[in-house]
């Protein structure tokens, strides 16, 4: 009975330490004021050197804040220039942001904060190596050679008992084009983050990329406002079908949406390409539209 009581007391204290205490919350609130100041400077300062200096100060102060026990639960609501996304199962929280040097140069920064039972910090910094990737879609990567993006959605899927986290994000890229990304993140047997892999299936050769893809990129004309989002109700990733606005040039900076939508549907551990999501339906008088079953490009139903 004494041993059981000791175990109960141990786990109770363990749980209390994992929570964000009022004292630590007050401390983080104070630290957040400084984070907010530097996060604004790293985006809004007129001089690029000031922006990058503010970013370096922000990173140091942010890591200090994350070291406060229970910081995983703290919202950092006022730091609006940083994307803060929880995994659906709360395994981790991913932070991403972007610094602009000039109209032709953007760099992303980020970190993955893992949930820990004792509230201590376990952090994986993300190092953007996009500048050194001639084909950024072609390789599996780690947090140290990450293809940068500001993530705005995270979707969790499971296959054969393993969890996969699909990250959807934005890269302002340069003055001619914008990129949006679909990146699959998972954790290996040692708990290390892995970005990318054999997760995208194309059944129609007309839509299949020339190079194998470890991640999906939608690149389009600057300010064309192409959509790429996960639709929870449909359980599908949808994105604009792009066409060139000029007859003779299919360069990425000429691609714009044409009103049709493509997508990816999760099936058997893969994101399976769907070439046309919203198929046209001819309705008789009095009929209501009904969802069209999702099929791959061979016409097979996707469960």
PDB file of C-alpha atoms in Angstrom:
ATOM      1  CA  UNK A   1       0.000   0.000   0.000  1.00  0.00           C
ATOM      2  CA  UNK A   2       2.879   2.357   0.846  1.00  0.00           C
ATOM      3  CA  UNK A   3       4.513   1.709  -2.546  1.00  0.00           C
ATOM      4  CA  UNK A   4       1.236   2.380  -4.368  1.00  0.00           C
ATOM      5  CA  UNK A   5       0.852   5.664  -2.468  1.00  0.00           C
ATOM      6  CA  UNK A   6       4.410   6.683  -3.401  1.00  0.00           C
ATOM      7  CA  UNK A   7       3.709   5.949  -7.089  1.00  0.00           C
ATOM      8  CA  UNK A   8       0.482   7.964  -6.972  1.00  0.00           C
ATOM      9  CA  UNK A   9       2.286  10.925  -5.397  1.00  0.00           C
ATOM     10  CA  UNK A  10       5.089  10.640  -7.973  1.00  0.00           C
ATOM     11  CA  UNK A  11       2.764  10.725 -10.971  1.00  0.00           C
ATOM     12  CA  UNK A  12       0.687  13.525  -9.466  1.00  0.00           C
ATOM     13  CA  UNK A  13       3.802  15.671  -9.020  1.00  0.00           C
ATOM     14  CA  UNK A  14       4.886  14.734 -12.543  1.00  0.00           C
ATOM     15  CA  UNK A  15       1.576  15.997 -13.913  1.00  0.00           C
ATOM     16  CA  UNK A  16       1.712  19.228 -11.929  1.00  0.00           C
ATOM     17  CA  UNK A  17       5.213  19.980 -13.254  1.00  0.00           C
ATOM     18  CA  UNK A  18       3.984  19.471 -16.818  1.00  0.00           C
ATOM     19  CA  UNK A  19       1.296  22.098 -16.495  1.00  0.00           C
ATOM     20  CA  UNK A  20       1.782  25.803 -17.066  1.00  0.00           C
ATOM     21  CA  UNK A  21       1.751  27.262 -13.547  1.00  0.00           C
ATOM     22  CA  UNK A  22       0.462  30.783 -12.832  1.00  0.00           C
ATOM     23  CA  UNK A  23       4.013  31.895 -11.980  1.00  0.00           C
ATOM     24  CA  UNK A  24       5.416  30.603 -15.290  1.00  0.00           C
ATOM     25  CA  UNK A  25       2.472  32.016 -17.199  1.00  0.00           C
ATOM     26  CA  UNK A  26       3.175  35.452 -15.738  1.00  0.00           C
ATOM     27  CA  UNK A  27       6.849  35.090 -16.646  1.00  0.00           C
ATOM     28  CA  UNK A  28       5.995  34.150 -20.234  1.00  0.00           C
ATOM     29  CA  UNK A  29       3.582  37.055 -20.478  1.00  0.00           C
ATOM     30  CA  UNK A  30       6.442  39.419 -19.617  1.00  0.00           C
ATOM     31  CA  UNK A  31       8.787  37.717 -22.080  1.00  0.00           C
ATOM     32  CA  UNK A  32       6.122  37.872 -24.767  1.00  0.00           C
ATOM     33  CA  UNK A  33       6.217  41.680 -24.774  1.00  0.00           C
ATOM     34  CA  UNK A  34       9.841  41.594 -25.917  1.00  0.00           C
ATOM     35  CA  UNK A  35       9.156  38.812 -28.418  1.00  0.00           C
ATOM     36  CA  UNK A  36       6.324  40.830 -29.906  1.00  0.00           C
ATOM     37  CA  UNK A  37       8.585  43.866 -30.321  1.00  0.00           C
ATOM     38  CA  UNK A  38      11.343  41.994 -32.155  1.00  0.00           C
ATOM     39  CA  UNK A  39       8.941  39.876 -34.202  1.00  0.00           C
ATOM     40  CA  UNK A  40       7.446  43.074 -35.638  1.00  0.00           C
ATOM     41  CA  UNK A  41      10.882  44.531 -36.376  1.00  0.00           C
ATOM     42  CA  UNK A  42      12.025  41.430 -38.253  1.00  0.00           C
ATOM     43  CA  UNK A  43       9.109  41.903 -40.647  1.00  0.00           C
ATOM     44  CA  UNK A  44       8.449  45.649 -40.725  1.00  0.00           C
ATOM     45  CA  UNK A  45      11.863  47.284 -40.339  1.00  0.00           C
ATOM     46  CA  UNK A  46      12.831  49.167 -43.495  1.00  0.00           C
ATOM     47  CA  UNK A  47      16.481  48.128 -43.537  1.00  0.00           C
ATOM     48  CA  UNK A  48      17.256  44.431 -44.257  1.00  0.00           C
ATOM     49  CA  UNK A  49      20.149  44.361 -41.788  1.00  0.00           C
ATOM     50  CA  UNK A  50      17.774  45.556 -39.064  1.00  0.00           C
ATOM     51  CA  UNK A  51      15.284  42.835 -39.973  1.00  0.00           C
ATOM     52  CA  UNK A  52      17.924  40.103 -39.774  1.00  0.00           C
ATOM     53  CA  UNK A  53      19.355  41.500 -36.542  1.00  0.00           C
ATOM     54  CA  UNK A  54      15.857  41.556 -35.018  1.00  0.00           C
ATOM     55  CA  UNK A  55      15.411  37.961 -36.152  1.00  0.00           C
ATOM     56  CA  UNK A  56      18.622  36.830 -34.412  1.00  0.00           C
ATOM     57  CA  UNK A  57      17.554  38.549 -31.186  1.00  0.00           C
ATOM     58  CA  UNK A  58      14.053  37.119 -31.498  1.00  0.00           C
ATOM     59  CA  UNK A  59      15.393  33.557 -31.868  1.00  0.00           C
ATOM     60  CA  UNK A  60      17.527  33.858 -28.714  1.00  0.00           C
ATOM     61  CA  UNK A  61      14.665  35.293 -26.686  1.00  0.00           C
ATOM     62  CA  UNK A  62      12.185  32.788 -28.098  1.00  0.00           C
ATOM     63  CA  UNK A  63      14.337  29.824 -27.094  1.00  0.00           C
ATOM     64  CA  UNK A  64      14.654  31.319 -23.607  1.00  0.00           C
ATOM     65  CA  UNK A  65      10.876  31.579 -23.424  1.00  0.00           C
ATOM     66  CA  UNK A  66      10.384  28.018 -24.621  1.00  0.00           C
ATOM     67  CA  UNK A  67      12.695  26.807 -21.846  1.00  0.00           C
ATOM     68  CA  UNK A  68      10.140  27.966 -19.274  1.00  0.00           C
ATOM     69  CA  UNK A  69       8.401  24.799 -18.016  1.00  0.00           C
ATOM     70  CA  UNK A  70       4.956  24.434 -19.516  1.00  0.00           C
ATOM     71  CA  UNK A  71       5.640  26.801 -22.436  1.00  0.00           C
ATOM     72  CA  UNK A  72       4.136  24.201 -24.790  1.00  0.00           C
ATOM     73  CA  UNK A  73       0.720  25.264 -23.472  1.00  0.00           C
ATOM     74  CA  UNK A  74       1.361  28.993 -23.806  1.00  0.00           C
ATOM     75  CA  UNK A  75      -0.312  30.628 -26.821  1.00  0.00           C
ATOM     76  CA  UNK A  76       2.091  33.532 -27.634  1.00  0.00           C
ATOM     77  CA  UNK A  77      -0.973  35.212 -29.129  1.00  0.00           C
ATOM     78  CA  UNK A  78       0.560  38.659 -29.599  1.00  0.00           C
ATOM     79  CA  UNK A  79       3.439  37.283 -31.704  1.00  0.00           C
ATOM     80  CA  UNK A  80       1.380  37.407 -34.874  1.00  0.00           C
ATOM     81  CA  UNK A  81       4.232  37.296 -37.414  1.00  0.00           C
ATOM     82  CA  UNK A  82       5.016  33.723 -36.361  1.00  0.00           C
ATOM     83  CA  UNK A  83       2.823  30.780 -37.348  1.00  0.00           C
ATOM     84  CA  UNK A  84       2.120  28.494 -34.367  1.00  0.00           C
ATOM     85  CA  UNK A  85       0.449  25.176 -35.156  1.00  0.00           C
ATOM     86  CA  UNK A  86      -0.301  22.246 -32.860  1.00  0.00           C
ATOM     87  CA  UNK A  87      -0.363  18.738 -34.243  1.00  0.00           C
ATOM     88  CA  UNK A  88      -3.917  17.343 -33.994  1.00  0.00           C
ATOM     89  CA  UNK A  89      -2.736  14.859 -31.354  1.00  0.00           C
ATOM     90  CA  UNK A  90      -0.641  17.521 -29.554  1.00  0.00           C
ATOM     91  CA  UNK A  91       2.574  15.551 -30.116  1.00  0.00           C
ATOM     92  CA  UNK A  92       4.334  18.745 -31.161  1.00  0.00           C
ATOM     93  CA  UNK A  93       3.900  22.391 -31.997  1.00  0.00           C
ATOM     94  CA  UNK A  94       5.614  23.834 -35.060  1.00  0.00           C
ATOM     95  CA  UNK A  95       6.640  27.480 -35.359  1.00  0.00           C
ATOM     96  CA  UNK A  96       7.524  29.059 -38.709  1.00  0.00           C
ATOM     97  CA  UNK A  97       8.168  32.581 -39.950  1.00  0.00           C
ATOM     98  CA  UNK A  98       9.769  34.442 -42.842  1.00  0.00           C
ATOM     99  CA  UNK A  99      12.333  37.214 -43.337  1.00  0.00           C
ATOM    100  CA  UNK A 100      12.604  39.260 -46.520  1.00  0.00           C
ATOM    101  CA  UNK A 101      15.965  40.613 -47.631  1.00  0.00           C
ATOM    102  CA  UNK A 102      14.623  42.218 -50.802  1.00  0.00           C
ATOM    103  CA  UNK A 103      12.028  41.469 -53.481  1.00  0.00           C
ATOM    104  CA  UNK A 104      14.048  38.531 -54.784  1.00  0.00           C
ATOM    105  CA  UNK A 105      15.064  36.896 -51.503  1.00  0.00           C
ATOM    106  CA  UNK A 106      12.936  35.354 -48.752  1.00  0.00           C
ATOM    107  CA  UNK A 107      14.142  32.939 -46.084  1.00  0.00           C
ATOM    108  CA  UNK A 108      12.060  30.892 -43.666  1.00  0.00           C
ATOM    109  CA  UNK A 109      12.908  29.999 -40.083  1.00  0.00           C
ATOM    110  CA  UNK A 110      11.270  27.587 -37.700  1.00  0.00           C
ATOM    111  CA  UNK A 111      11.358  25.038 -34.913  1.00  0.00           C
ATOM    112  CA  UNK A 112       9.462  21.984 -33.717  1.00  0.00           C
ATOM    113  CA  UNK A 113       8.677  21.911 -30.011  1.00  0.00           C
ATOM    114  CA  UNK A 114       7.827  18.429 -28.782  1.00  0.00           C
ATOM    115  CA  UNK A 115       5.322  17.818 -26.036  1.00  0.00           C
ATOM    116  CA  UNK A 116       7.083  16.458 -22.941  1.00  0.00           C
ATOM    117  CA  UNK A 117       5.452  14.949 -19.899  1.00  0.00           C
ATOM    118  CA  UNK A 118       7.536  17.003 -17.463  1.00  0.00           C
ATOM    119  CA  UNK A 119       7.164  20.305 -19.315  1.00  0.00           C
ATOM    120  CA  UNK A 120      10.866  20.514 -20.203  1.00  0.00           C
ATOM    121  CA  UNK A 121      12.042  21.726 -23.609  1.00  0.00           C
ATOM    122  CA  UNK A 122      12.703  19.359 -26.501  1.00  0.00           C
ATOM    123  CA  UNK A 123      13.281  21.449 -29.605  1.00  0.00           C
ATOM    124  CA  UNK A 124      14.275  20.756 -33.207  1.00  0.00           C
ATOM    125  CA  UNK A 125      15.418  23.946 -34.984  1.00  0.00           C
ATOM    126  CA  UNK A 126      14.586  24.123 -38.692  1.00  0.00           C
ATOM    127  CA  UNK A 127      17.324  25.312 -41.066  1.00  0.00           C
ATOM    128  CA  UNK A 128      16.103  26.500 -44.461  1.00  0.00           C
ATOM    129  CA  UNK A 129      18.361  25.081 -47.178  1.00  0.00           C
ATOM    130  CA  UNK A 130      16.151  25.959 -50.134  1.00  0.00           C
ATOM    131  CA  UNK A 131      18.905  28.124 -51.651  1.00  0.00           C
ATOM    132  CA  UNK A 132      21.112  25.054 -52.029  1.00  0.00           C
ATOM    133  CA  UNK A 133      18.457  22.746 -53.504  1.00  0.00           C
ATOM    134  CA  UNK A 134      18.409  22.760 -57.306  1.00  0.00           C
ATOM    135  CA  UNK A 135      15.321  20.505 -57.209  1.00  0.00           C
ATOM    136  CA  UNK A 136      13.687  21.113 -53.798  1.00  0.00           C
ATOM    137  CA  UNK A 137      10.982  18.491 -54.408  1.00  0.00           C
ATOM    138  CA  UNK A 138      13.291  15.524 -55.001  1.00  0.00           C
ATOM    139  CA  UNK A 139      14.692  14.438 -51.612  1.00  0.00           C
ATOM    140  CA  UNK A 140      13.851  13.278 -48.109  1.00  0.00           C
ATOM    141  CA  UNK A 141      15.217  15.757 -45.604  1.00  0.00           C
ATOM    142  CA  UNK A 142      15.810  16.429 -41.909  1.00  0.00           C
ATOM    143  CA  UNK A 143      15.365  19.538 -39.789  1.00  0.00           C
ATOM    144  CA  UNK A 144      18.906  20.557 -40.775  1.00  0.00           C
ATOM    145  CA  UNK A 145      18.245  20.803 -44.521  1.00  0.00           C
ATOM    146  CA  UNK A 146      14.593  21.755 -44.458  1.00  0.00           C
ATOM    147  CA  UNK A 147      12.745  23.269 -47.425  1.00  0.00           C
ATOM    148  CA  UNK A 148      11.353  26.385 -45.805  1.00  0.00           C
ATOM    149  CA  UNK A 149       7.697  27.395 -45.654  1.00  0.00           C
ATOM    150  CA  UNK A 150       5.321  29.236 -43.357  1.00  0.00           C
ATOM    151  CA  UNK A 151       2.871  26.495 -42.404  1.00  0.00           C
ATOM    152  CA  UNK A 152      -0.795  27.355 -42.061  1.00  0.00           C
ATOM    153  CA  UNK A 153      -2.369  23.872 -41.799  1.00  0.00           C
ATOM    154  CA  UNK A 154      -1.391  20.521 -40.329  1.00  0.00           C
ATOM    155  CA  UNK A 155      -3.310  17.314 -41.055  1.00  0.00           C
ATOM    156  CA  UNK A 156      -2.707  14.032 -39.250  1.00  0.00           C
ATOM    157  CA  UNK A 157      -3.179  10.686 -41.005  1.00  0.00           C
ATOM    158  CA  UNK A 158      -2.344   7.133 -39.954  1.00  0.00           C
ATOM    159  CA  UNK A 159      -1.231   4.091 -41.917  1.00  0.00           C
ATOM    160  CA  UNK A 160      -0.148   0.705 -40.552  1.00  0.00           C
ATOM    161  CA  UNK A 161      -0.118   2.096 -37.030  1.00  0.00           C
ATOM    162  CA  UNK A 162       2.204   5.017 -37.854  1.00  0.00           C
ATOM    163  CA  UNK A 163       1.267   8.697 -37.755  1.00  0.00           C
ATOM    164  CA  UNK A 164       2.017  11.115 -40.580  1.00  0.00           C
ATOM    165  CA  UNK A 165       1.601  14.871 -40.315  1.00  0.00           C
ATOM    166  CA  UNK A 166       0.931  16.739 -43.550  1.00  0.00           C
ATOM    167  CA  UNK A 167       2.029  20.365 -43.419  1.00  0.00           C
ATOM    168  CA  UNK A 168       0.628  22.914 -45.863  1.00  0.00           C
ATOM    169  CA  UNK A 169       2.559  26.138 -46.182  1.00  0.00           C
ATOM    170  CA  UNK A 170       3.534  29.262 -48.076  1.00  0.00           C
ATOM    171  CA  UNK A 171       6.869  30.511 -49.448  1.00  0.00           C
ATOM    172  CA  UNK A 172       6.902  34.019 -50.962  1.00  0.00           C
ATOM    173  CA  UNK A 173       9.899  32.803 -53.022  1.00  0.00           C
ATOM    174  CA  UNK A 174      10.829  35.866 -55.138  1.00  0.00           C
ATOM    175  CA  UNK A 175       9.377  38.828 -57.062  1.00  0.00           C
ATOM    176  CA  UNK A 176       8.151  36.662 -59.964  1.00  0.00           C
ATOM    177  CA  UNK A 177       6.412  33.712 -58.288  1.00  0.00           C
ATOM    178  CA  UNK A 178       4.952  32.354 -55.062  1.00  0.00           C
ATOM    179  CA  UNK A 179       5.160  28.763 -53.869  1.00  0.00           C
ATOM    180  CA  UNK A 180       2.809  26.715 -51.741  1.00  0.00           C
ATOM    181  CA  UNK A 181       3.933  23.388 -50.336  1.00  0.00           C
ATOM    182  CA  UNK A 182       2.540  20.075 -49.166  1.00  0.00           C
ATOM    183  CA  UNK A 183       5.120  18.472 -46.875  1.00  0.00           C
ATOM    184  CA  UNK A 184       4.689  15.168 -45.030  1.00  0.00           C
ATOM    185  CA  UNK A 185       6.432  15.051 -41.649  1.00  0.00           C
ATOM    186  CA  UNK A 186       6.939  11.960 -39.542  1.00  0.00           C
ATOM    187  CA  UNK A 187       9.283  10.829 -36.774  1.00  0.00           C
ATOM    188  CA  UNK A 188      11.723   7.946 -37.201  1.00  0.00           C
ATOM    189  CA  UNK A 189      12.487   5.157 -34.729  1.00  0.00           C
ATOM    190  CA  UNK A 190      14.845   7.498 -32.834  1.00  0.00           C
ATOM    191  CA  UNK A 191      12.234  10.234 -32.586  1.00  0.00           C
ATOM    192  CA  UNK A 192      13.957  12.436 -35.165  1.00  0.00           C
ATOM    193  CA  UNK A 193      11.830  14.480 -37.605  1.00  0.00           C
ATOM    194  CA  UNK A 194      11.829  13.408 -41.258  1.00  0.00           C
ATOM    195  CA  UNK A 195      10.447  15.622 -44.021  1.00  0.00           C
ATOM    196  CA  UNK A 196       9.213  14.142 -47.284  1.00  0.00           C
ATOM    197  CA  UNK A 197       9.079  10.710 -48.848  1.00  0.00           C
ATOM    198  CA  UNK A 198       7.193   8.548 -51.306  1.00  0.00           C
ATOM    199  CA  UNK A 199       3.771   9.933 -50.408  1.00  0.00           C
ATOM    200  CA  UNK A 200       2.413  11.296 -53.693  1.00  0.00           C
ATOM    201  CA  UNK A 201       0.843   9.073 -56.350  1.00  0.00           C
ATOM    202  CA  UNK A 202      -0.073  10.188 -59.867  1.00  0.00           C
ATOM    203  CA  UNK A 203      -2.102   7.794 -62.010  1.00  0.00           C
ATOM    204  CA  UNK A 204      -2.355  10.040 -65.058  1.00  0.00           C
ATOM    205  CA  UNK A 205       0.953  10.439 -66.904  1.00  0.00           C
ATOM    206  CA  UNK A 206      -0.164  13.870 -68.149  1.00  0.00           C
ATOM    207  CA  UNK A 207      -0.176  15.152 -64.566  1.00  0.00           C
ATOM    208  CA  UNK A 208       2.869  13.278 -63.312  1.00  0.00           C
ATOM    209  CA  UNK A 209       5.956  15.449 -62.667  1.00  0.00           C
ATOM    210  CA  UNK A 210       9.072  14.745 -64.681  1.00  0.00           C
ATOM    211  CA  UNK A 211      11.062  14.294 -61.457  1.00  0.00           C
ATOM    212  CA  UNK A 212      10.103  12.043 -58.531  1.00  0.00           C
ATOM    213  CA  UNK A 213       8.582  14.164 -55.778  1.00  0.00           C
ATOM    214  CA  UNK A 214       9.191  13.889 -52.050  1.00  0.00           C
ATOM    215  CA  UNK A 215       6.990  16.941 -51.470  1.00  0.00           C
ATOM    216  CA  UNK A 216       4.447  18.804 -53.583  1.00  0.00           C
ATOM    217  CA  UNK A 217       4.985  22.347 -54.829  1.00  0.00           C
ATOM    218  CA  UNK A 218       2.368  24.625 -56.359  1.00  0.00           C
ATOM    219  CA  UNK A 219       4.268  27.528 -57.932  1.00  0.00           C
ATOM    220  CA  UNK A 220       2.400  30.348 -59.639  1.00  0.00           C
ATOM    221  CA  UNK A 221       2.534  33.967 -60.744  1.00  0.00           C
ATOM    222  CA  UNK A 222       3.184  36.476 -57.985  1.00  0.00           C
ATOM    223  CA  UNK A 223      -0.061  37.741 -56.417  1.00  0.00           C
ATOM    224  CA  UNK A 224      -2.163  35.295 -58.452  1.00  0.00           C
ATOM    225  CA  UNK A 225      -3.767  34.075 -55.187  1.00  0.00           C
ATOM    226  CA  UNK A 226      -3.870  30.356 -55.968  1.00  0.00           C
ATOM    227  CA  UNK A 227      -5.582  28.199 -53.340  1.00  0.00           C
ATOM    228  CA  UNK A 228      -4.065  25.181 -51.603  1.00  0.00           C
ATOM    229  CA  UNK A 229      -5.940  23.971 -48.517  1.00  0.00           C
ATOM    230  CA  UNK A 230      -7.093  20.883 -46.714  1.00  0.00           C
ATOM    231  CA  UNK A 231     -10.894  20.668 -46.734  1.00  0.00           C
ATOM    232  CA  UNK A 232     -11.892  18.893 -43.537  1.00  0.00           C
ATOM    233  CA  UNK A 233     -15.474  18.285 -44.651  1.00  0.00           C
ATOM    234  CA  UNK A 234     -14.399  16.635 -47.912  1.00  0.00           C
ATOM    235  CA  UNK A 235     -11.270  15.130 -46.310  1.00  0.00           C
ATOM    236  CA  UNK A 236      -9.191  16.150 -49.306  1.00  0.00           C
ATOM    237  CA  UNK A 237      -6.429  18.620 -50.124  1.00  0.00           C
ATOM    238  CA  UNK A 238      -7.678  20.953 -52.848  1.00  0.00           C
ATOM    239  CA  UNK A 239      -5.672  23.298 -55.036  1.00  0.00           C
ATOM    240  CA  UNK A 240      -6.206  25.479 -58.074  1.00  0.00           C
ATOM    241  CA  UNK A 241      -5.541  24.038 -61.490  1.00  0.00           C
ATOM    242  CA  UNK A 242      -3.032  26.370 -63.121  1.00  0.00           C
ATOM    243  CA  UNK A 243      -2.706  27.456 -66.732  1.00  0.00           C
ATOM    244  CA  UNK A 244      -0.355  29.847 -68.490  1.00  0.00           C
ATOM    245  CA  UNK A 245      -1.685  33.322 -69.144  1.00  0.00           C
ATOM    246  CA  UNK A 246       0.450  33.420 -72.298  1.00  0.00           C
ATOM    247  CA  UNK A 247       0.129  31.010 -75.198  1.00  0.00           C
ATOM    248  CA  UNK A 248       3.821  30.278 -75.661  1.00  0.00           C
ATOM    249  CA  UNK A 249       5.319  30.358 -72.192  1.00  0.00           C
ATOM    250  CA  UNK A 250       4.584  27.875 -69.387  1.00  0.00           C
ATOM    251  CA  UNK A 251       7.062  29.418 -66.966  1.00  0.00           C
ATOM    252  CA  UNK A 252       5.951  29.316 -63.340  1.00  0.00           C
ATOM    253  CA  UNK A 253       5.688  33.101 -63.194  1.00  0.00           C
ATOM    254  CA  UNK A 254       3.019  32.962 -65.893  1.00  0.00           C
ATOM    255  CA  UNK A 255       0.783  30.355 -64.228  1.00  0.00           C
ATOM    256  CA  UNK A 256      -2.603  31.485 -62.904  1.00  0.00           C
ATOM    257  CA  UNK A 257      -5.771  29.678 -61.682  1.00  0.00           C
ATOM    258  CA  UNK A 258      -8.367  28.824 -64.327  1.00  0.00           C
ATOM    259  CA  UNK A 259     -11.308  28.029 -62.043  1.00  0.00           C
ATOM    260  CA  UNK A 260     -10.884  24.244 -61.896  1.00  0.00           C
ATOM    261  CA  UNK A 261      -9.577  22.358 -58.879  1.00  0.00           C
ATOM    262  CA  UNK A 262      -7.257  19.397 -58.451  1.00  0.00           C
ATOM    263  CA  UNK A 263      -6.435  17.659 -55.224  1.00  0.00           C
ATOM    264  CA  UNK A 264      -4.997  14.816 -53.192  1.00  0.00           C
ATOM    265  CA  UNK A 265      -6.977  12.213 -51.262  1.00  0.00           C
ATOM    266  CA  UNK A 266      -5.315  10.073 -48.567  1.00  0.00           C
ATOM    267  CA  UNK A 267      -5.552   6.385 -49.414  1.00  0.00           C
ATOM    268  CA  UNK A 268      -3.414   3.490 -48.156  1.00  0.00           C
ATOM    269  CA  UNK A 269      -0.605   5.683 -46.896  1.00  0.00           C
ATOM    270  CA  UNK A 270      -0.424   7.897 -49.991  1.00  0.00           C
ATOM    271  CA  UNK A 271      -1.767  11.214 -51.162  1.00  0.00           C
ATOM    272  CA  UNK A 272      -3.428  10.096 -54.399  1.00  0.00           C
ATOM    273  CA  UNK A 273      -3.813  12.743 -57.076  1.00  0.00           C
ATOM    274  CA  UNK A 274      -7.339  13.633 -58.191  1.00  0.00           C
ATOM    275  CA  UNK A 275      -7.219  15.544 -61.469  1.00  0.00           C
ATOM    276  CA  UNK A 276     -10.691  17.112 -61.167  1.00  0.00           C
ATOM    277  CA  UNK A 277     -12.466  17.499 -57.850  1.00  0.00           C
ATOM    278  CA  UNK A 278     -15.722  19.227 -58.598  1.00  0.00           C
ATOM    279  CA  UNK A 279     -17.079  17.317 -61.585  1.00  0.00           C
ATOM    280  CA  UNK A 280     -19.909  19.036 -63.431  1.00  0.00           C
ATOM    281  CA  UNK A 281     -23.373  17.681 -62.699  1.00  0.00           C
ATOM    282  CA  UNK A 282     -26.414  18.250 -64.875  1.00  0.00           C
ATOM    283  CA  UNK A 283     -29.444  18.428 -62.607  1.00  0.00           C
ATOM    284  CA  UNK A 284     -33.074  18.019 -63.474  1.00  0.00           C
ATOM    285  CA  UNK A 285     -35.681  20.405 -62.131  1.00  0.00           C
ATOM    286  CA  UNK A 286     -36.130  19.894 -58.398  1.00  0.00           C
ATOM    287  CA  UNK A 287     -32.906  17.883 -57.947  1.00  0.00           C
ATOM    288  CA  UNK A 288     -30.303  18.930 -55.440  1.00  0.00           C
ATOM    289  CA  UNK A 289     -26.574  18.539 -56.064  1.00  0.00           C
ATOM    290  CA  UNK A 290     -24.936  15.552 -54.375  1.00  0.00           C
ATOM    291  CA  UNK A 291     -21.241  14.954 -53.741  1.00  0.00           C
ATOM    292  CA  UNK A 292     -19.400  13.229 -56.567  1.00  0.00           C
ATOM    293  CA  UNK A 293     -17.456  10.189 -55.299  1.00  0.00           C
ATOM    294  CA  UNK A 294     -13.723  10.820 -55.342  1.00  0.00           C
ATOM    295  CA  UNK A 295     -11.871   8.670 -57.838  1.00  0.00           C
ATOM    296  CA  UNK A 296      -8.249   8.489 -58.873  1.00  0.00           C
ATOM    297  CA  UNK A 297      -7.234   9.250 -62.430  1.00  0.00           C
ATOM    298  CA  UNK A 298      -7.934   5.648 -63.435  1.00  0.00           C
ATOM    299  CA  UNK A 299     -11.535   5.982 -62.255  1.00  0.00           C
ATOM    300  CA  UNK A 300     -11.085   3.815 -59.151  1.00  0.00           C
ATOM    301  CA  UNK A 301     -12.965   4.959 -56.019  1.00  0.00           C
ATOM    302  CA  UNK A 302     -10.902   6.372 -53.165  1.00  0.00           C
ATOM    303  CA  UNK A 303     -12.014   5.229 -49.736  1.00  0.00           C
TER     304      UNK A 303
END
